Coordinates of C-alpha atoms and ligand atoms in Angstrom, one line a residue:
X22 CA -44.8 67.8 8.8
X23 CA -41.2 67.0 7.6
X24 CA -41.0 64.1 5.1
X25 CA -38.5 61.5 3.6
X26 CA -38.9 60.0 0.5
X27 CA -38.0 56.4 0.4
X28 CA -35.4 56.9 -1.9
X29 CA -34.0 58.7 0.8
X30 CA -35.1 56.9 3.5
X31 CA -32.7 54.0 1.4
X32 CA -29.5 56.1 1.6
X33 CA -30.6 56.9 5.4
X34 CA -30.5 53.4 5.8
X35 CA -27.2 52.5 4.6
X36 CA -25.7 55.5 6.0
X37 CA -27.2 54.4 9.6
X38 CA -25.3 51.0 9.3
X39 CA -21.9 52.9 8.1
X40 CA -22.3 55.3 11.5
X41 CA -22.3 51.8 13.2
X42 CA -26.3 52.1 14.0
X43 CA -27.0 48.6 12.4
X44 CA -30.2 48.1 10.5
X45 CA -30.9 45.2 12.7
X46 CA -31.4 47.4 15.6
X47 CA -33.8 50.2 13.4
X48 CA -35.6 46.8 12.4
X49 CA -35.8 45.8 16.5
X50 CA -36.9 49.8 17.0
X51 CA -39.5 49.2 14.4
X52 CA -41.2 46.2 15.3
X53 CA -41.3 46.6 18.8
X54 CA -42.5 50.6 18.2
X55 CA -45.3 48.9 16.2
X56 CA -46.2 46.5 18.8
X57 CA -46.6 49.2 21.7
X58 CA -48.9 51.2 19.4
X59 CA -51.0 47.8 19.1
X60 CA -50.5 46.9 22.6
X61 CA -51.8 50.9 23.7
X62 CA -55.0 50.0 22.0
X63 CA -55.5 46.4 22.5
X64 CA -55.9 43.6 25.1
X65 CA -54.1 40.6 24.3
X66 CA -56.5 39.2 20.8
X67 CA -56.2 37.4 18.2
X68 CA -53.8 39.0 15.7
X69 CA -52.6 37.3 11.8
X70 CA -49.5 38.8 10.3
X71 CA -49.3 39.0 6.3
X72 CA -45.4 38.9 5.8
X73 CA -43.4 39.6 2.8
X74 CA -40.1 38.7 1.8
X75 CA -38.1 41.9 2.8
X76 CA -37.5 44.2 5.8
X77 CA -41.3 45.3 5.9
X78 CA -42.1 42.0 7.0
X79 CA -39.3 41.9 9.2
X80 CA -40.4 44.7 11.3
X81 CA -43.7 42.2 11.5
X82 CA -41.5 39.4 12.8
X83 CA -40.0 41.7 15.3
X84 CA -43.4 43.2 16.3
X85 CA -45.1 39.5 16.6
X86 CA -42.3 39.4 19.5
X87 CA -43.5 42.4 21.6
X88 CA -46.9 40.9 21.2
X89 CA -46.9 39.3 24.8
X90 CA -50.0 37.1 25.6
X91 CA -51.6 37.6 21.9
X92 CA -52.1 34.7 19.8
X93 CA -49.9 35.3 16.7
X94 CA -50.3 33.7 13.5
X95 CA -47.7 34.4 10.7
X96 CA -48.9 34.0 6.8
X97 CA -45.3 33.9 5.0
X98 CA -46.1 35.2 1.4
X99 CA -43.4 32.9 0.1
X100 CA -40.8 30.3 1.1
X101 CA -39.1 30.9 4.0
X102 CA -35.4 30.1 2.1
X103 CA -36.5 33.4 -0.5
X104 CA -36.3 36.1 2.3
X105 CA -34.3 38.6 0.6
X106 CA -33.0 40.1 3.9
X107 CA -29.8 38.6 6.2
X108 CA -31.9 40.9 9.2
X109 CA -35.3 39.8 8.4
X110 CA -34.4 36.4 8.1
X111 CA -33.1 36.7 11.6
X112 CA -36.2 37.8 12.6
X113 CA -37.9 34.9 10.8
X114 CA -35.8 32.2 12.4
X115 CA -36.5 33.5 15.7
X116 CA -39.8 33.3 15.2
X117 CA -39.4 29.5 14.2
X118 CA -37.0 28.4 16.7
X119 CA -40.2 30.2 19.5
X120 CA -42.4 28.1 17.9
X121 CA -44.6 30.9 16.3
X122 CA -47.2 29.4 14.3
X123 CA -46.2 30.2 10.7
X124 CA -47.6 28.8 7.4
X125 CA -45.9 29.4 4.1
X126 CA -48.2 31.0 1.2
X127 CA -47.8 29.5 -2.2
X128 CA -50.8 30.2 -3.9
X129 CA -53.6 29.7 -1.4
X130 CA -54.6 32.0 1.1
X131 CA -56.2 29.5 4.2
X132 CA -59.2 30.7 6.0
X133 CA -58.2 33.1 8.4
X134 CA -60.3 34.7 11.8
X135 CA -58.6 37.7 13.4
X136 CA -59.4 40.9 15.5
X137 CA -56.0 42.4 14.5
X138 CA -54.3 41.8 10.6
X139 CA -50.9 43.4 10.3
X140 CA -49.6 44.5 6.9
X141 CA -46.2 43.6 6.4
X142 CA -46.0 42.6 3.0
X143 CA -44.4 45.6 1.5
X144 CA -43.5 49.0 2.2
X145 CA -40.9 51.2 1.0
X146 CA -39.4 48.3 -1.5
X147 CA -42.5 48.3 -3.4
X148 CA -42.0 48.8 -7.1
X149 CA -45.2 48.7 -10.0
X150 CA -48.0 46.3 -9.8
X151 CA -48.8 44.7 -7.2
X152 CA -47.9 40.7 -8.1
X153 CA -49.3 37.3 -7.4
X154 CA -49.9 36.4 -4.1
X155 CA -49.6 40.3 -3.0
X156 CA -52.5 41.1 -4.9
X157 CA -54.7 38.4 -3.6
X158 CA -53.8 38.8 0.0
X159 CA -54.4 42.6 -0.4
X160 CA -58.6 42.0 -1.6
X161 CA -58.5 39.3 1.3
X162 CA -57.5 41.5 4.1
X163 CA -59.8 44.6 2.4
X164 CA -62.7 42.0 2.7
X165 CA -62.0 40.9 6.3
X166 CA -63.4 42.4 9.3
X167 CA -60.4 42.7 11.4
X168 CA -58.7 45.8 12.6
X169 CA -56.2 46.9 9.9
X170 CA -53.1 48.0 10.9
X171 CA -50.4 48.8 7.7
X172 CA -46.3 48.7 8.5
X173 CA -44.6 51.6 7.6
X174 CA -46.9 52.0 4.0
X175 CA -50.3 49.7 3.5
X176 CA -49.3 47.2 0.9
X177 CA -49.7 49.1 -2.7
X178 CA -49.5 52.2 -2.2
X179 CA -46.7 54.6 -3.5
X180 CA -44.7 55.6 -0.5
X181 CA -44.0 58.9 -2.3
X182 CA -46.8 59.9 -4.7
X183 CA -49.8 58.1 -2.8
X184 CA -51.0 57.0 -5.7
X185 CA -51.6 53.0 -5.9
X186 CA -54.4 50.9 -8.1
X187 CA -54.7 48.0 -5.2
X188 CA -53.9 48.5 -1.6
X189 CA -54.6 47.6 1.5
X190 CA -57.3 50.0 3.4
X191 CA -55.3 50.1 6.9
X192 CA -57.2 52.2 10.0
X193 CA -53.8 52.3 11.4
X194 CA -50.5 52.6 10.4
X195 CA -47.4 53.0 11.9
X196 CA -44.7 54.6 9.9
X197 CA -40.9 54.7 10.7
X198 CA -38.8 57.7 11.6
X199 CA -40.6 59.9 9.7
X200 CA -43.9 60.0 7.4
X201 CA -43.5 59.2 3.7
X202 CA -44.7 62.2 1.4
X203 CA -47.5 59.8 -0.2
X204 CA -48.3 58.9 3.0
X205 CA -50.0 62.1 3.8
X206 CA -51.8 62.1 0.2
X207 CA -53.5 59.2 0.6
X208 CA -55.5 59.2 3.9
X209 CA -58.2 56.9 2.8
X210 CA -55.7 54.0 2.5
X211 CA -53.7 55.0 5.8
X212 CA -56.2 55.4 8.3
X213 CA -54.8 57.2 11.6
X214 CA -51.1 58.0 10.7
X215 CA -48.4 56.9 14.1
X216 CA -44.8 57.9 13.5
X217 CA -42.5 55.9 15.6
X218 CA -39.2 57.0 16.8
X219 CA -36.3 54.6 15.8
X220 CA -33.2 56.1 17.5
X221 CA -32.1 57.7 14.1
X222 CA -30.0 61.0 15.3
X223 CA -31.4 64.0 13.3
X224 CA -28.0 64.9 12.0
X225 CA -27.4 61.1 10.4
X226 CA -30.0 62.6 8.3
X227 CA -27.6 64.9 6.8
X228 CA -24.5 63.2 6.5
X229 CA -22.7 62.5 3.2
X230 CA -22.3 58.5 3.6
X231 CA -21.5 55.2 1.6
X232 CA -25.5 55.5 0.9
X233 CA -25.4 58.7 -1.2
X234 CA -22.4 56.8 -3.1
X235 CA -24.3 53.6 -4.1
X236 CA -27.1 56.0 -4.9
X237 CA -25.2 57.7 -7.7
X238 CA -22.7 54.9 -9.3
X239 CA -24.4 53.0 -11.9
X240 CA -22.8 50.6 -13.9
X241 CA -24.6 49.1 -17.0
X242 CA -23.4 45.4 -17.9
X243 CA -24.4 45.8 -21.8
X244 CA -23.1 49.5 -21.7
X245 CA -21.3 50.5 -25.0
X246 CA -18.9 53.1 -24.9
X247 CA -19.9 56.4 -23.9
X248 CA -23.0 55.1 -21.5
X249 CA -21.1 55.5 -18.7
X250 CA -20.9 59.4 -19.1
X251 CA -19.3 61.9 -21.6
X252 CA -17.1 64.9 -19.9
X253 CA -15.6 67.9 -21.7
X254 CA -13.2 69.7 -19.0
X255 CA -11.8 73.1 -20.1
X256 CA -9.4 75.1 -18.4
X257 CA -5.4 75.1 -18.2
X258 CA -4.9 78.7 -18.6
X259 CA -1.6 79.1 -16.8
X260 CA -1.8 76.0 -15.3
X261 CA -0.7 72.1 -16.9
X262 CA -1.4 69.7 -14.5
X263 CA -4.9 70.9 -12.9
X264 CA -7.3 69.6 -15.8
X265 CA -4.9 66.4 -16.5
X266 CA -5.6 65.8 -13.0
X267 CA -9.6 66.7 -13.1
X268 CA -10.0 64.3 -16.8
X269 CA -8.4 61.7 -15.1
X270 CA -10.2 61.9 -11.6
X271 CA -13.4 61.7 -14.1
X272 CA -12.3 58.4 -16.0
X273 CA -11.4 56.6 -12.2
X274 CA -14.8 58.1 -10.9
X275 CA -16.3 56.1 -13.6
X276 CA -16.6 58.2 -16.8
X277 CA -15.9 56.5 -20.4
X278 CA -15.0 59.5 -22.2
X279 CA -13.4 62.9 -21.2
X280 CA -12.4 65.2 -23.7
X281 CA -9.9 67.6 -22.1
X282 CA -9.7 71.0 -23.5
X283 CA -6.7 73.4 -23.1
X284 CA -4.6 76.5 -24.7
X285 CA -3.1 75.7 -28.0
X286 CA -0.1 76.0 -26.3
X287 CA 0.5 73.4 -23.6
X288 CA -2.3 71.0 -25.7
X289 CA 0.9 68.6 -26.0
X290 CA 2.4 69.3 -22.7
X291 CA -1.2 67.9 -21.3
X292 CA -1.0 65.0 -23.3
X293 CA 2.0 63.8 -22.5
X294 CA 0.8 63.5 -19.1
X295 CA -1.1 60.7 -19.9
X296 CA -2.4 58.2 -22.6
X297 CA -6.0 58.1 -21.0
X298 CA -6.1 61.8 -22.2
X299 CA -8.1 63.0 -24.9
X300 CA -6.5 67.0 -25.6
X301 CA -7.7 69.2 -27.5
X302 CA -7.2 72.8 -28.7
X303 CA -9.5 75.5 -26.9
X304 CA -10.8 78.9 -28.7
X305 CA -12.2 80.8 -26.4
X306 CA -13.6 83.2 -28.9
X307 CA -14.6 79.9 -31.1
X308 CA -18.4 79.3 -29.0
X309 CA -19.8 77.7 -32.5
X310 CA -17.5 74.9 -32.4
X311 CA -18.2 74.6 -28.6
X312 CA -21.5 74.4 -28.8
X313 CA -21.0 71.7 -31.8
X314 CA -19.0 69.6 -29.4
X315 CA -20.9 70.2 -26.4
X316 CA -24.0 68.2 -28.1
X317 CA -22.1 65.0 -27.4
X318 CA -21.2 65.8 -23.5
X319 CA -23.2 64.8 -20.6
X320 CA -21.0 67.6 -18.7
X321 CA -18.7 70.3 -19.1
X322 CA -16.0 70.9 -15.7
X323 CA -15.1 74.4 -16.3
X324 CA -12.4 76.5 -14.2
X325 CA -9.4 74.1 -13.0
X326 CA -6.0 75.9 -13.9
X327 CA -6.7 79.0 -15.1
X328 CA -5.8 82.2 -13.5
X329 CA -8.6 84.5 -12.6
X330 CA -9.5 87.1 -15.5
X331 CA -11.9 89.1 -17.3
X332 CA -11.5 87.1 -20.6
X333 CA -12.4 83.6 -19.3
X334 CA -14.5 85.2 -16.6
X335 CA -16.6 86.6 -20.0
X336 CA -15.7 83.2 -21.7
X337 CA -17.9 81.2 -18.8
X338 CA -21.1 83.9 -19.2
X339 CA -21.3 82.6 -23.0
X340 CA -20.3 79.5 -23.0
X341 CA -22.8 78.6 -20.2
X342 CA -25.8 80.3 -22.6
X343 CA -24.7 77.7 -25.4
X344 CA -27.8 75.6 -26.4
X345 CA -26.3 72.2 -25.7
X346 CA -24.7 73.2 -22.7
X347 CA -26.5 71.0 -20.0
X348 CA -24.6 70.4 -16.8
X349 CA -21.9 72.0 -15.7
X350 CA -19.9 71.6 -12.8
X351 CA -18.0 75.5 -11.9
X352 CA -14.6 74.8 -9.7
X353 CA -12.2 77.9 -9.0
X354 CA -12.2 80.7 -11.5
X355 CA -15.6 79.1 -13.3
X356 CA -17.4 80.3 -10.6
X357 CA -19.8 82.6 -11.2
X358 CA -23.5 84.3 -10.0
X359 CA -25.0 84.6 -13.6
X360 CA -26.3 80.5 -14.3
X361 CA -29.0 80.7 -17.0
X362 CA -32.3 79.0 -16.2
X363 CA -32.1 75.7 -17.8
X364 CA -28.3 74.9 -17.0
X365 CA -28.0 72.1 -13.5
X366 CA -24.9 73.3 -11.9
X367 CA -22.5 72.0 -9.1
X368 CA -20.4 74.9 -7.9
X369 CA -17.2 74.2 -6.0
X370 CA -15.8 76.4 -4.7
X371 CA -13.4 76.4 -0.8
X372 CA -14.0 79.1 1.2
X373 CA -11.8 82.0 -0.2
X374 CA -13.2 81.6 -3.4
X375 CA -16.5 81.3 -2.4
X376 CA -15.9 84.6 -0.3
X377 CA -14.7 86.6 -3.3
X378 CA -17.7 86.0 -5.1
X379 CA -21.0 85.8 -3.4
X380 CA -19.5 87.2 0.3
X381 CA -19.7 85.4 4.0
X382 CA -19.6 81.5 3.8
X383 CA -21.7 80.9 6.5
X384 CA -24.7 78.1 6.0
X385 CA -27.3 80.4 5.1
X386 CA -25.7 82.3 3.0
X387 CA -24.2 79.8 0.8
X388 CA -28.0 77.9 0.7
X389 CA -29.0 82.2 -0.1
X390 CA -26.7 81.6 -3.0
X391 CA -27.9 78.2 -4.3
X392 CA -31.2 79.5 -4.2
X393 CA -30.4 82.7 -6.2
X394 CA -28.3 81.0 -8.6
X395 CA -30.6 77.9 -8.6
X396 CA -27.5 75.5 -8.7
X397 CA -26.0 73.2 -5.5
X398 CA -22.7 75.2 -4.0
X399 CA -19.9 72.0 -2.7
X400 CA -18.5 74.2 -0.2
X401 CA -15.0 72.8 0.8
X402 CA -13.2 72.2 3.9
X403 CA -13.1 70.7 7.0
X404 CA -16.9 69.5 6.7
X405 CA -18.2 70.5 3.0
X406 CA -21.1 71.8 2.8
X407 CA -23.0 70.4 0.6
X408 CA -26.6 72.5 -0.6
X409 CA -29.5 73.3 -3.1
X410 CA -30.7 75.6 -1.0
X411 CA -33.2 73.3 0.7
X412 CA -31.9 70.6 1.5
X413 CA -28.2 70.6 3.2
X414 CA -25.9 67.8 3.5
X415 CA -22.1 68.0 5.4
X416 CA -19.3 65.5 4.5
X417 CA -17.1 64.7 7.2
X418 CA -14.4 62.2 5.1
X419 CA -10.7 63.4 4.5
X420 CA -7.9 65.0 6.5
X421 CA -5.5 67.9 6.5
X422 CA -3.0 66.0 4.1
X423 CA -6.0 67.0 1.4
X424 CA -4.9 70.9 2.0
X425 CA -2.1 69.8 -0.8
X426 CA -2.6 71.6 -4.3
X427 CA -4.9 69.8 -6.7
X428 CA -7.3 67.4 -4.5
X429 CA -10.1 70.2 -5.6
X430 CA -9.4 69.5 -9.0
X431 CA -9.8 65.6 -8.6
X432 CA -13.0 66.7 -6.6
X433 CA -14.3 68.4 -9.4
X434 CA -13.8 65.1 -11.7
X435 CA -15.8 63.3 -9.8
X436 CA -18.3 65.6 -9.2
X437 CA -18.3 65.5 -13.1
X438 CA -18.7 61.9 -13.7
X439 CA -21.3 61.5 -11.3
X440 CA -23.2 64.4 -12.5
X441 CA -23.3 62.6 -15.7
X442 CA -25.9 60.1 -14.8
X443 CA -27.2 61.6 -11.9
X444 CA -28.9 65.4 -10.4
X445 CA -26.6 68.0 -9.0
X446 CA -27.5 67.4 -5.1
X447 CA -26.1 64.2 -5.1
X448 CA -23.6 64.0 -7.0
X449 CA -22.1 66.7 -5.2
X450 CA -22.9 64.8 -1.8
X451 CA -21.4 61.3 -3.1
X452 CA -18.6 63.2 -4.7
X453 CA -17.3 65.3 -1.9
X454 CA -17.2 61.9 0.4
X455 CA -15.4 59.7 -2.1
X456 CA -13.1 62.6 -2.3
X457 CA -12.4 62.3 1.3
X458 CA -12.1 59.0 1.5
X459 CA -9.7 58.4 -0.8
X460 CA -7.6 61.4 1.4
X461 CA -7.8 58.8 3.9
X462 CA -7.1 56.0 2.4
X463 CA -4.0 58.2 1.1
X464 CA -3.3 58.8 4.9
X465 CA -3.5 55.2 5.9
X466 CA -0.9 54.5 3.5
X467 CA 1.2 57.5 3.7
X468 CA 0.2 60.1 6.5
X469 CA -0.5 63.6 5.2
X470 CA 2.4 64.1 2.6
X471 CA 0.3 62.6 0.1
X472 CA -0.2 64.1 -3.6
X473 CA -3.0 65.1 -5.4
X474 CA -1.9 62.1 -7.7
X475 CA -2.1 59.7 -5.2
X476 CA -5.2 61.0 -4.5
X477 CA -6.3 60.5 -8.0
X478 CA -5.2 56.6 -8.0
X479 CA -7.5 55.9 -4.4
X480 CA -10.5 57.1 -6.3
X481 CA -11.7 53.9 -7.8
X482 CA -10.7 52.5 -4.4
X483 CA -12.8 54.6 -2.4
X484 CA -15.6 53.6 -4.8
X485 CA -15.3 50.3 -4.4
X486 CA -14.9 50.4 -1.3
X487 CA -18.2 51.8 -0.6
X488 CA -19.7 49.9 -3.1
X489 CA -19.1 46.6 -0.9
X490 CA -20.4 48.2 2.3
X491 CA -23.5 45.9 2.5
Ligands
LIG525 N1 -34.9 52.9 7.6 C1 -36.1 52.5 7.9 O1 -37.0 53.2 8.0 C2 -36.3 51.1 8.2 C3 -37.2 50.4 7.4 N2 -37.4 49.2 7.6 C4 -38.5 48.5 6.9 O2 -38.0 48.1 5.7 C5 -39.0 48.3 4.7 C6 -38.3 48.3 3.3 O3 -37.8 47.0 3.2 P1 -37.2 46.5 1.8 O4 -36.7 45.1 2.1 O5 -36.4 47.5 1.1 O6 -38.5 46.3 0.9 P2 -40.0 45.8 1.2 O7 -40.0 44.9 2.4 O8 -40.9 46.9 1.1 O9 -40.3 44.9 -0.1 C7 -39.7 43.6 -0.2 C8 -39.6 42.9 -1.4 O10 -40.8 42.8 -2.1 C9 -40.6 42.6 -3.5 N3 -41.6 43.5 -4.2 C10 -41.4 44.7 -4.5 N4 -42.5 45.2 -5.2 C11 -43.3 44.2 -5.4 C12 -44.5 44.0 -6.0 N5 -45.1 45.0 -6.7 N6 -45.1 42.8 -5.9 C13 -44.5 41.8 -5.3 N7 -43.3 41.8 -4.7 C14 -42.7 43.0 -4.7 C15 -39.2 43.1 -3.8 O11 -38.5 42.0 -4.2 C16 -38.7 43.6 -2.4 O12 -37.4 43.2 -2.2 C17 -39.6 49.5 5.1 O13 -40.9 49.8 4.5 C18 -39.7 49.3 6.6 O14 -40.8 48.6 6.9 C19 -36.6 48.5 8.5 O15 -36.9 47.4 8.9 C20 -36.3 49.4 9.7 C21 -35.6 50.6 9.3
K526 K1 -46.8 47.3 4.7

């Protein structure tokens, strides 16, 4: 049975709302999918809701709706001013304004009789211990006789592991969309296991969206310098202005330091491209000092600028064996089939490069490849392709102004900066729709004779912008 964690059931989320399917209509889909399974096993009896402050006890306000003819009583495990949720305070207020009968839990749980007791305290929001009034409303539905029926998760238990210390002992529940992995570890807690449909298309599944970007940017108030990620980028053989352009997509993706290393002889040339760059002279026969330097890097972006040949190509084999080599994001010549075991890589290559290397792009052979090479291939183009060899995820962001030279080096920065404080998968994901987006926030402003520059200047844009999509 195919699972989704809740971390990604989070980004689904998200994503849903930025495809225009709200989360207000998944939360109707939810509660009234709850309320026909109740309703296909029960005649109208009497049923007590347990609702928490978030979107798991929404789903119980929406389902106390469908309820037709039952007599619905709503514990709220709080105040009703502390709903975390615009949607399920909605919910909440319709409930109110219909003249539900709903009592507000500080402390005290009242004396309760019920055939039916519905679990909507938590689900996939849950994080550690069970708290306060959680904990005692958990032992008093364990201890009641009535039918137990658990939204989404029962109350406690880890939506992905199954593992949980206190948690509700549901006969029923009714999960959403699909079944969380813990859910089918723990069957004691969970009773007979319902999936409801809530009009999620399978391919939203595996679109790059705002969600995958939120997922990966992390900003840490007291951060000191250097928290935010540490990138070495090497390359510029033959070419200037492809690793300027790759340091300086890392700094606006988020980075705090990027160490940008190129040929003796354009060092200066690079660095008078910009002030925010750190140049410094590359050896490639000098791996000692590289894999000195590479002990203070999160990252190392490896391939921009340099024409394909047998001395770098031998250059990347070592340097990627180096001890404190990491993560490394591979972009043009970089590219390679021989990734050591150990060494989280994001390839990046566009078709024709892809094509001289591993053969065919077609889907499976570019999920054959991440499999063999054990590293997640960011095919460009129209859609990327985005894969680990499992899992596969398509980004449909940018335009045909992005066919302009150097939007795959700015790619590869951001891939870079993300990767510093985040896996390969999604990095690659978040980093390939930013990428886009900022193409078309390029074209709004300028149609398709944008530059790679521009590009570079509408990545902290793009960010921001999807870091405001609530
Ligand atoms: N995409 C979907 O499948 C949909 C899921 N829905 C439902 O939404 C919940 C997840 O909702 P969320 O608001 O993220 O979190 P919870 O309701 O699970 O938790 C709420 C709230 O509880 C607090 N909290 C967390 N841990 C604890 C704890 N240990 N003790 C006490 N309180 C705790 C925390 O502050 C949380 O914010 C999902 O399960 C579905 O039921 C959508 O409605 C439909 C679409
Ligand atoms: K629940």
């Amino acid at each position: 049975m195919e699972t989704i964690t809740s971390e990604e059931m989070a980004v689904l989320d998200i994503n849903c709302e930025y495809f225009g399917l709200s989360r207000l209509q998944l939360m109707e889909n939810a509660g009234r999918g709850l309320a026909e399974e109740i309703i296909k096993r029960f005649k109208p009896c009497k049923v007590v809701i347990f609702a928490g402050l978030g979107n798991n006890g929404g789903d119980a306000f929406v389902c106390a709706r469908f309820l037709r003819n039952f007599d619905v009583e709503v514990f709220l495990l709080g105040r009703s001013k502390d709903i975390k949720t615009e949607i399920a305070k909605r919910n909440f207020d319709i409930l109110k304004k219909a003249g539900y009968k709903i009592t507000e839990i500080r402390d005290k749980i009242p004396e309760f009789e019920a055939d039916i007791v519905i679990d909507g305290m938590l689900g996939t929001g849950v994080r550690g211990k069970l708290r306060g009034i959680y904990a005692k409303s958990v032992e008093v539905i364990n201890e009641s006789k009535a039918f137990k029926i658990a939204v989404d998760v029962p109350t406690g238990l880890n939506p992905d592991t199954g593992e949980f210390e206190l948690c509700v002992k549901a006969d029923l529940t009714v999960t959403f969309h699909k079944p969380k992995p813990g859910l089918l570890k723990a069957k004691d807690v969970v009773g007979e296991l319902v999936v409801k449909d809530i009009g999620i298309p399978k391919s939203f599944e595996n679109l790059a969206g705002v969600g995958d970007v939120k997922k990966v940017y992390k900003r840490f108030e007291s951060g000191h310098k250097g928290v935010h990620g540490r990138i070495a980028v090497i390359g510029g053989i033959g070419y200037t202005g492809a690793v300027a352009l790759t340091s300086l997509a890392c700094y606006y993706a988020g980075a705090d330091l990027v160490t940008t290393l190129v040929p003796k002889d354009i060092k200066n040339v690079v660095a008078s491209f910009s002030p925010n760059l750190i140049v410094r002279e590359l050896d490639l026969c000098d791996l000692s000092s590289l894999n000195e330097l590479m002990k203070k890097y999160h990252v190392a972006v490896l391939g921009m600028g340099v024409e394909r040949n047998d001395e770098f190509t031998d250059f990347v084999e070592e340097f990627l064996k180096l001890e404190n080599v990491k993560k490394v994001v591979l972009d043009a010549s970089a590219i390679t089939k021989d990734i050591p075991e150990g060494v989280e890589c994001i390839m990046t290559p566009h078709a024709g490069e892809f094509r001289k290397v591993f053969g065919e792009p077609t889907i499976e052979n570019v999920m054959k490849v991440a499999k063999e090479t054990n590293s997640v291939i960011l095919l460009k183009g129209r859609e990327d392709v985005i894969t680990d060899g499992e899992r596969v995820r398509f980004n449909r962001t940018g335009n045909a102004g992005m066919t302009v030279g150097g939007t795959g080096d700015v790619l590869a920065g951001v891939a870079g900066a993300f990767f510093a404080l985040n896996d390969a998968f999604w990095s690659a994901s978040a980093s390939a729709f930013v990428n886009g987006l900022a193409g078309d926030i390029c074209f709004e402003e300028k149609g398709y004779n944008f530059t790679a520059v521009d590009l570079l200047e509408k990545i902290p844009i793009a960010i921001k912008r999807c870091l405001e999509f609530v």
